[in-house]
Coordinates of C-alpha atoms in Angstrom, one line a residue:
P7 CA -17.1 3.9 -29.3
M8 CA -15.1 3.6 -26.1
W9 CA -15.5 7.2 -25.1
S10 CA -18.8 9.1 -24.7
T11 CA -19.4 12.8 -24.2
S12 CA -22.7 12.2 -22.4
R13 CA -22.8 13.2 -18.7
P14 CA -24.4 11.1 -16.0
E15 CA -27.4 12.4 -14.1
P16 CA -27.7 14.5 -12.1
A17 CA -25.3 16.7 -14.2
L18 CA -23.2 19.5 -12.8
A19 CA -24.6 23.0 -13.1
D20 CA -23.5 24.3 -16.5
S21 CA -21.3 27.0 -15.1
A22 CA -19.5 24.5 -12.8
Y23 CA -19.1 22.0 -15.6
S24 CA -17.7 24.6 -17.9
A25 CA -15.2 25.7 -15.2
V26 CA -14.0 22.1 -14.8
M27 CA -13.8 21.4 -18.5
S28 CA -11.8 24.6 -19.1
Q29 CA -9.0 23.5 -16.8
P30 CA -5.9 22.3 -18.7
V31 CA -5.4 18.5 -19.0
D32 CA -2.0 17.0 -18.8
P33 CA -1.7 14.5 -21.7
D34 CA 0.6 12.2 -19.8
R35 CA -1.5 12.2 -16.6
L36 CA -4.6 11.6 -18.8
K37 CA -3.1 8.5 -20.3
R38 CA -2.0 7.2 -17.0
F39 CA -5.4 7.8 -15.4
S40 CA -7.3 6.3 -18.3
F41 CA -5.1 3.2 -18.2
H42 CA -5.7 3.0 -14.4
V43 CA -9.5 3.1 -14.9
F44 CA -9.5 0.5 -17.6
T45 CA -7.3 -1.9 -15.5
K46 CA -10.4 -2.0 -13.3
L47 CA -12.6 -3.1 -16.2
E48 CA -10.0 -5.6 -17.2
G49 CA -10.1 -7.1 -13.7
A50 CA -13.9 -7.3 -13.9
V51 CA -13.9 -9.0 -17.3
T52 CA -11.2 -11.4 -16.2
A53 CA -13.1 -12.2 -13.0
G54 CA -16.0 -13.2 -15.3
M55 CA -13.6 -15.5 -17.2
I56 CA -12.4 -17.0 -13.9
H57 CA -16.1 -17.7 -13.0
L58 CA -16.4 -19.6 -16.3
G59 CA -13.2 -21.5 -15.8
D60 CA -14.6 -22.8 -12.5
R61 CA -18.1 -23.4 -13.8
L62 CA -17.1 -25.2 -16.9
G63 CA -14.4 -27.4 -15.2
L64 CA -11.6 -25.9 -17.2
Y65 CA -9.3 -25.4 -14.2
R66 CA -10.0 -28.9 -13.0
A67 CA -9.1 -30.4 -16.4
L68 CA -5.8 -28.5 -16.4
A69 CA -5.1 -29.6 -12.9
D70 CA -5.8 -33.2 -13.7
A71 CA -3.6 -33.2 -16.8
A72 CA -0.1 -34.8 -16.4
T73 CA 1.3 -32.4 -19.1
P74 CA 0.3 -29.0 -20.5
L75 CA -2.7 -29.0 -22.8
S76 CA -3.4 -27.3 -26.1
A77 CA -6.7 -25.6 -26.5
T78 CA -7.9 -28.5 -28.6
E79 CA -7.0 -31.0 -25.9
L80 CA -8.6 -28.9 -23.2
A81 CA -11.8 -28.6 -25.2
E82 CA -11.9 -32.4 -25.8
R83 CA -11.4 -33.1 -22.0
T84 CA -14.2 -30.7 -21.1
G85 CA -16.6 -31.5 -24.0
L86 CA -16.5 -27.8 -25.1
D87 CA -16.0 -26.0 -28.4
E88 CA -12.3 -25.4 -29.1
R89 CA -12.6 -21.9 -30.5
W90 CA -14.3 -20.7 -27.3
V91 CA -11.9 -22.5 -25.1
R92 CA -8.9 -21.1 -26.9
E93 CA -10.1 -17.5 -26.5
W94 CA -10.8 -18.1 -22.8
A95 CA -7.3 -19.6 -22.4
Y96 CA -5.7 -16.6 -24.1
N97 CA -7.5 -14.3 -21.6
Q98 CA -6.3 -16.3 -18.7
A99 CA -2.8 -16.6 -19.9
A100 CA -2.6 -12.9 -20.7
A101 CA -3.8 -12.2 -17.2
R102 CA -1.2 -14.6 -15.8
I103 CA -3.8 -16.8 -14.2
I104 CA -2.8 -19.9 -16.1
G105 CA 0.6 -20.7 -17.5
V106 CA 1.4 -20.8 -21.2
D107 CA 4.1 -22.1 -23.6
A108 CA 3.7 -19.9 -26.7
T109 CA 6.8 -21.2 -28.5
V110 CA 4.7 -22.3 -31.5
P111 CA 2.1 -19.6 -32.4
G112 CA -1.3 -21.1 -32.7
Q113 CA -0.3 -24.2 -30.9
E114 CA 0.1 -22.8 -27.4
L115 CA 0.2 -25.2 -24.4
F116 CA -1.5 -24.2 -21.1
D117 CA -1.1 -25.4 -17.6
L118 CA -1.5 -24.6 -13.9
A119 CA 1.2 -24.0 -11.4
P120 CA 0.8 -25.8 -8.1
E121 CA -0.3 -22.6 -6.4
A122 CA -2.9 -22.0 -9.1
V123 CA -4.2 -25.6 -8.6
A124 CA -4.7 -24.8 -4.9
V125 CA -6.6 -21.5 -5.5
L126 CA -8.5 -22.5 -8.7
A127 CA -9.1 -26.2 -8.7
S128 CA -8.7 -27.8 -5.2
G129 CA -12.1 -27.5 -3.5
D130 CA -10.7 -28.8 -0.2
H131 CA -7.6 -26.7 -0.1
P132 CA -7.7 -23.9 2.5
A133 CA -6.6 -21.4 -0.1
F134 CA -9.4 -22.4 -2.6
G135 CA -10.8 -19.1 -3.9
M136 CA -13.7 -19.9 -6.3
G137 CA -16.5 -19.3 -3.9
M138 CA -16.7 -15.5 -4.5
F139 CA -16.4 -16.1 -8.3
H140 CA -19.2 -18.7 -8.1
Q141 CA -21.6 -16.0 -7.1
L142 CA -20.2 -13.3 -9.4
P143 CA -23.1 -13.3 -11.9
H144 CA -25.6 -12.9 -9.1
L145 CA -23.6 -10.0 -7.6
M146 CA -23.4 -8.2 -10.9
R147 CA -27.1 -8.5 -11.4
T148 CA -27.5 -6.3 -8.3
L149 CA -26.2 -3.4 -10.3
D150 CA -29.7 -3.2 -11.8
D151 CA -31.2 -2.8 -8.3
L152 CA -28.6 -0.6 -6.6
P153 CA -29.6 2.7 -8.1
E154 CA -32.9 2.4 -6.3
S155 CA -31.0 1.6 -3.1
F156 CA -28.9 4.7 -3.5
R157 CA -32.1 6.8 -3.9
T158 CA -34.1 5.2 -1.1
G159 CA -31.3 4.1 1.3
C160 CA -32.9 0.6 1.5
G161 CA -30.8 -2.4 0.7
F162 CA -31.6 -6.2 0.3
D163 CA -30.8 -9.3 2.3
Y164 CA -28.8 -12.3 1.2
D165 CA -31.7 -14.2 -0.3
H166 CA -31.8 -11.5 -2.9
H167 CA -28.8 -13.3 -4.5
G168 CA -30.7 -16.6 -4.7
L169 CA -29.5 -20.2 -4.0
E170 CA -26.2 -19.7 -5.9
G171 CA -25.4 -16.8 -3.6
A172 CA -25.7 -19.1 -0.6
I173 CA -23.6 -21.8 -2.3
G174 CA -21.0 -19.2 -3.2
I175 CA -20.6 -18.2 0.4
E176 CA -20.4 -21.8 1.4
R177 CA -17.6 -22.5 -1.1
S178 CA -15.8 -19.3 0.1
F179 CA -15.5 -20.3 3.7
E180 CA -15.8 -24.1 4.0
P181 CA -12.3 -25.1 2.8
W182 CA -10.5 -22.9 5.4
S183 CA -12.9 -23.8 8.1
A184 CA -12.6 -27.6 7.4
A185 CA -8.9 -27.4 7.7
N186 CA -8.6 -25.0 10.7
L187 CA -11.7 -24.8 12.9
I188 CA -11.1 -27.9 15.0
P189 CA -7.3 -28.2 15.0
V190 CA -6.4 -24.5 15.2
V191 CA -9.3 -22.2 16.3
L192 CA -11.1 -24.2 19.0
P193 CA -7.9 -25.1 20.9
A194 CA -7.2 -21.3 21.1
L195 CA -10.4 -20.9 23.2
D196 CA -10.0 -21.5 26.9
G197 CA -11.6 -24.9 27.9
V198 CA -13.9 -25.1 24.9
V199 CA -12.6 -28.4 23.4
D200 CA -13.0 -30.2 26.8
A201 CA -16.5 -28.8 27.1
L202 CA -17.4 -30.0 23.6
R203 CA -16.1 -33.5 24.3
A204 CA -18.1 -33.7 27.6
G205 CA -21.3 -32.3 26.0
A206 CA -22.0 -28.6 25.5
R207 CA -24.9 -26.6 24.0
V208 CA -23.7 -24.7 21.0
I209 CA -25.4 -22.2 18.7
D210 CA -24.2 -20.6 15.5
I211 CA -25.9 -17.3 14.7
G212 CA -25.7 -16.6 11.0
C213 CA -24.9 -20.2 10.3
G214 CA -25.4 -20.0 6.5
T215 CA -25.5 -23.5 5.0
G216 CA -24.3 -25.0 8.2
S217 CA -20.8 -26.1 7.2
A218 CA -19.1 -25.2 10.6
L219 CA -21.9 -26.8 12.7
L220 CA -22.0 -30.0 10.7
Q221 CA -18.3 -30.3 11.1
L222 CA -18.5 -29.8 14.8
A223 CA -21.5 -32.1 15.2
E224 CA -19.6 -35.0 13.6
A225 CA -16.5 -34.3 15.8
F226 CA -18.3 -33.9 19.1
P227 CA -21.3 -36.2 19.2
A228 CA -21.9 -35.6 22.9
S229 CA -22.7 -31.9 22.2
T230 CA -25.9 -30.4 20.7
F231 CA -25.8 -27.8 18.0
R232 CA -28.4 -25.3 16.7
G233 CA -27.9 -23.0 13.7
Y234 CA -29.8 -19.8 13.1
D235 CA -30.1 -17.9 9.9
I236 CA -32.7 -15.8 8.1
S237 CA -31.8 -17.0 4.6
Q238 CA -34.3 -19.6 3.5
Y239 CA -31.9 -20.8 0.7
A240 CA -29.1 -21.3 3.3
L241 CA -31.4 -23.1 5.8
G242 CA -32.8 -25.4 3.1
R243 CA -29.3 -26.4 2.0
A244 CA -28.2 -26.8 5.7
D245 CA -31.1 -29.2 6.4
A246 CA -30.3 -31.2 3.3
K247 CA -26.6 -31.5 4.2
R248 CA -27.5 -32.6 7.7
D249 CA -29.9 -35.3 6.5
A250 CA -27.3 -36.6 4.0
R251 CA -24.8 -37.0 6.9
C252 CA -27.5 -38.6 9.2
L253 CA -26.6 -36.3 12.1
A254 CA -29.1 -36.2 15.0
N255 CA -27.4 -33.6 17.2
V256 CA -27.7 -30.6 15.0
T257 CA -30.8 -28.6 13.8
F258 CA -31.3 -25.3 11.9
H259 CA -33.7 -22.5 12.6
D260 CA -35.0 -19.2 11.5
P261 CA -34.8 -16.9 14.6
R262 CA -37.8 -15.0 13.5
R263 CA -39.9 -18.1 14.1
D264 CA -37.7 -19.9 16.7
P265 CA -35.8 -17.3 18.7
V266 CA -32.3 -17.7 20.1
P267 CA -32.4 -19.0 23.7
A268 CA -32.3 -16.1 26.3
D269 CA -32.0 -18.2 29.4
G270 CA -28.2 -18.3 29.9
S271 CA -28.0 -21.9 28.9
I272 CA -25.5 -21.8 26.0
D273 CA -21.9 -22.8 26.4
L274 CA -20.6 -21.7 23.1
V275 CA -21.9 -19.1 20.6
L276 CA -20.4 -18.9 17.1
T277 CA -20.6 -16.0 14.7
F278 CA -18.7 -16.2 11.5
D279 CA -18.4 -13.1 9.3
C280 CA -22.0 -12.0 9.9
I281 CA -22.2 -9.4 12.7
H282 CA -21.2 -6.6 10.2
D283 CA -24.1 -7.8 7.9
M284 CA -26.8 -7.5 10.6
T285 CA -29.4 -4.7 10.5
Q286 CA -29.3 -4.5 14.3
P287 CA -25.9 -5.7 15.4
A288 CA -26.1 -4.3 18.9
E289 CA -29.4 -6.1 19.5
V290 CA -27.9 -9.3 18.2
V291 CA -24.9 -9.0 20.6
R292 CA -27.3 -8.3 23.5
G293 CA -29.1 -11.5 22.5
I294 CA -25.8 -13.4 22.6
A295 CA -25.1 -12.1 26.1
R296 CA -28.5 -13.3 27.3
A297 CA -27.9 -16.7 25.7
L298 CA -24.5 -17.3 27.2
A299 CA -24.1 -19.3 30.4
P300 CA -22.0 -17.6 33.1
E301 CA -18.9 -19.4 32.0
G302 CA -19.9 -19.5 28.3
T303 CA -17.8 -18.4 25.3
W304 CA -18.6 -16.3 22.3
L305 CA -16.3 -16.9 19.3
L306 CA -16.5 -13.8 17.2
V307 CA -15.0 -14.1 13.7
D308 CA -15.3 -11.1 11.5
I309 CA -13.5 -9.1 8.8
K310 CA -10.2 -7.5 9.8
A311 CA -10.9 -3.8 9.8
L312 CA -9.4 -0.6 11.3
D313 CA -11.0 2.5 12.7
T314 CA -10.8 4.8 9.7
F315 CA -10.9 4.8 6.0
E316 CA -7.4 6.1 5.9
Q317 CA -6.1 3.2 8.0
N318 CA -8.0 0.6 6.0
T319 CA -6.7 1.9 2.7
A320 CA -3.2 2.2 4.0
K321 CA -3.1 -1.3 5.6
N322 CA -5.4 -3.4 3.4
P323 CA -4.4 -3.8 -0.3
M324 CA -7.9 -5.2 -0.9
A325 CA -9.8 -2.2 0.7
S326 CA -11.3 -1.1 -2.6
L327 CA -12.6 -4.6 -3.3
M328 CA -14.1 -4.8 0.2
Y329 CA -15.8 -1.4 0.0
G330 CA -17.3 -2.4 -3.4
M331 CA -18.4 -5.8 -2.1
S332 CA -20.0 -4.0 0.8
V333 CA -22.2 -2.0 -1.5
M334 CA -23.4 -5.2 -3.3
T335 CA -23.7 -7.5 -0.3
C336 CA -22.6 -6.6 3.3
M337 CA -23.9 -3.0 3.6
A338 CA -26.9 -3.9 1.4
S339 CA -27.8 -6.6 4.0
A340 CA -27.1 -4.3 6.9
L341 CA -29.5 -1.7 5.4
S342 CA -32.2 -4.2 4.3
E343 CA -34.6 -3.1 7.0
P344 CA -35.6 0.5 8.0
G345 CA -33.2 1.9 10.6
G346 CA -30.5 -0.7 9.8
A347 CA -27.0 0.0 11.3
G348 CA -25.3 -0.3 7.9
L349 CA -21.9 -1.3 9.3
G350 CA -20.7 -2.8 6.0
T351 CA -17.7 -5.0 5.3
L352 CA -15.1 -2.9 7.1
G353 CA -17.5 -1.6 9.7
L354 CA -16.6 -3.8 12.7
P355 CA -13.0 -3.0 13.8
E356 CA -11.9 -4.4 17.1
S357 CA -12.7 -1.1 18.9
R358 CA -16.3 -1.3 17.7
A359 CA -16.6 -5.0 18.6
R360 CA -15.3 -4.3 22.1
E361 CA -17.8 -1.5 22.5
L362 CA -20.7 -3.7 21.4
A363 CA -19.6 -6.5 23.8
R364 CA -19.1 -4.1 26.7
D365 CA -22.5 -2.5 26.2
A366 CA -24.1 -5.9 26.3
G367 CA -22.5 -6.7 29.6
L368 CA -19.7 -9.0 28.2
T369 CA -16.6 -8.1 30.2
R370 CA -13.8 -10.4 29.0
F371 CA -12.5 -9.8 25.4
R372 CA -9.4 -11.4 23.9
R373 CA -8.0 -11.4 20.4
L374 CA -6.9 -14.8 19.4
A375 CA -3.5 -15.6 17.8
V376 CA -5.2 -17.2 14.7
E377 CA -3.7 -16.3 11.4
H378 CA -6.1 -15.6 8.6
S379 CA -5.8 -13.4 5.5
V380 CA -9.2 -11.7 5.9
N381 CA -10.6 -12.4 9.4
A382 CA -9.9 -11.6 13.0
F383 CA -10.8 -14.0 15.8
F384 CA -12.0 -13.0 19.3
E385 CA -12.9 -14.8 22.5
I386 CA -15.6 -13.0 24.4
R387 CA -17.1 -14.0 27.8
P388 CA -19.5 -12.6 30.4

């Protein structure tokens, strides 16, 4: 049955529970609230279907088709069973993810609008969105581990999500970065492009699978690049990608074994969407300050966030998603060691970033005019 009369533990005291249950329930409000709750379940289930559409090549097949496809045709093109494909397509059409012509019942035709192709099927489009869905099963499996985290306060790092978690993050950020890092972001930094052309020392802290550094290493062969990450899955993939491209000016390191330079020799430090994940962000920022040359630059890219919960929920229509993702990934990482700061996904607003930079002795702080749906971009200097 959909409804259950059992109560989660720990239960309310009997008297308090009785008092709550004795209050009158407005039937119309009850229906609306119940519908609201189950729209969240619908979203979760449809997200699972989006994962399958990506994983099984269903979106790619629809994108490649010159005309709309029936479930039978879609199944034939993907080598899948028609009955399963049809039910998947009904979910996607009902959720308005894919288009449908239902003129003839039982012979529906399915297609993708150009915008849907960009988000669902074009891996090199800046709007491609399948990275987060790629890692969805691994994120959902953390639900088995999170009760213990809630009891102990201790989270888990990104390797907890396995290799597919690292690949999911790569697929999430690589398309936008490939299209915008060199032509849009770097020119917004004072003097950085010229320095890279002449030969600069660059480090990327929290480099993940190395996508940004590999892109830069190809574009600026006179410069040297070092990536740092604690994820063994990410580092292994970064090394493999570097070797496949035969790049000699980029290397990848675990900072616990090969520390970040502290001699003021680095011309450019990069951090993409990772400071809020750090167990000790203030210590990391102090390390960045020690690494930077006197005229060096730190490019800080992190999630757009505001100072309060009220501001975040008022201004960010995806605030609930981000707070939930924080529990499963970002805050979990930031609390993966005793005494972790636990900033979380929306835990690094500009005011906090300025404070961390100032406390580390970095005096010049400028927000860049770079448009991004999720991230804010800052140029920080000694």
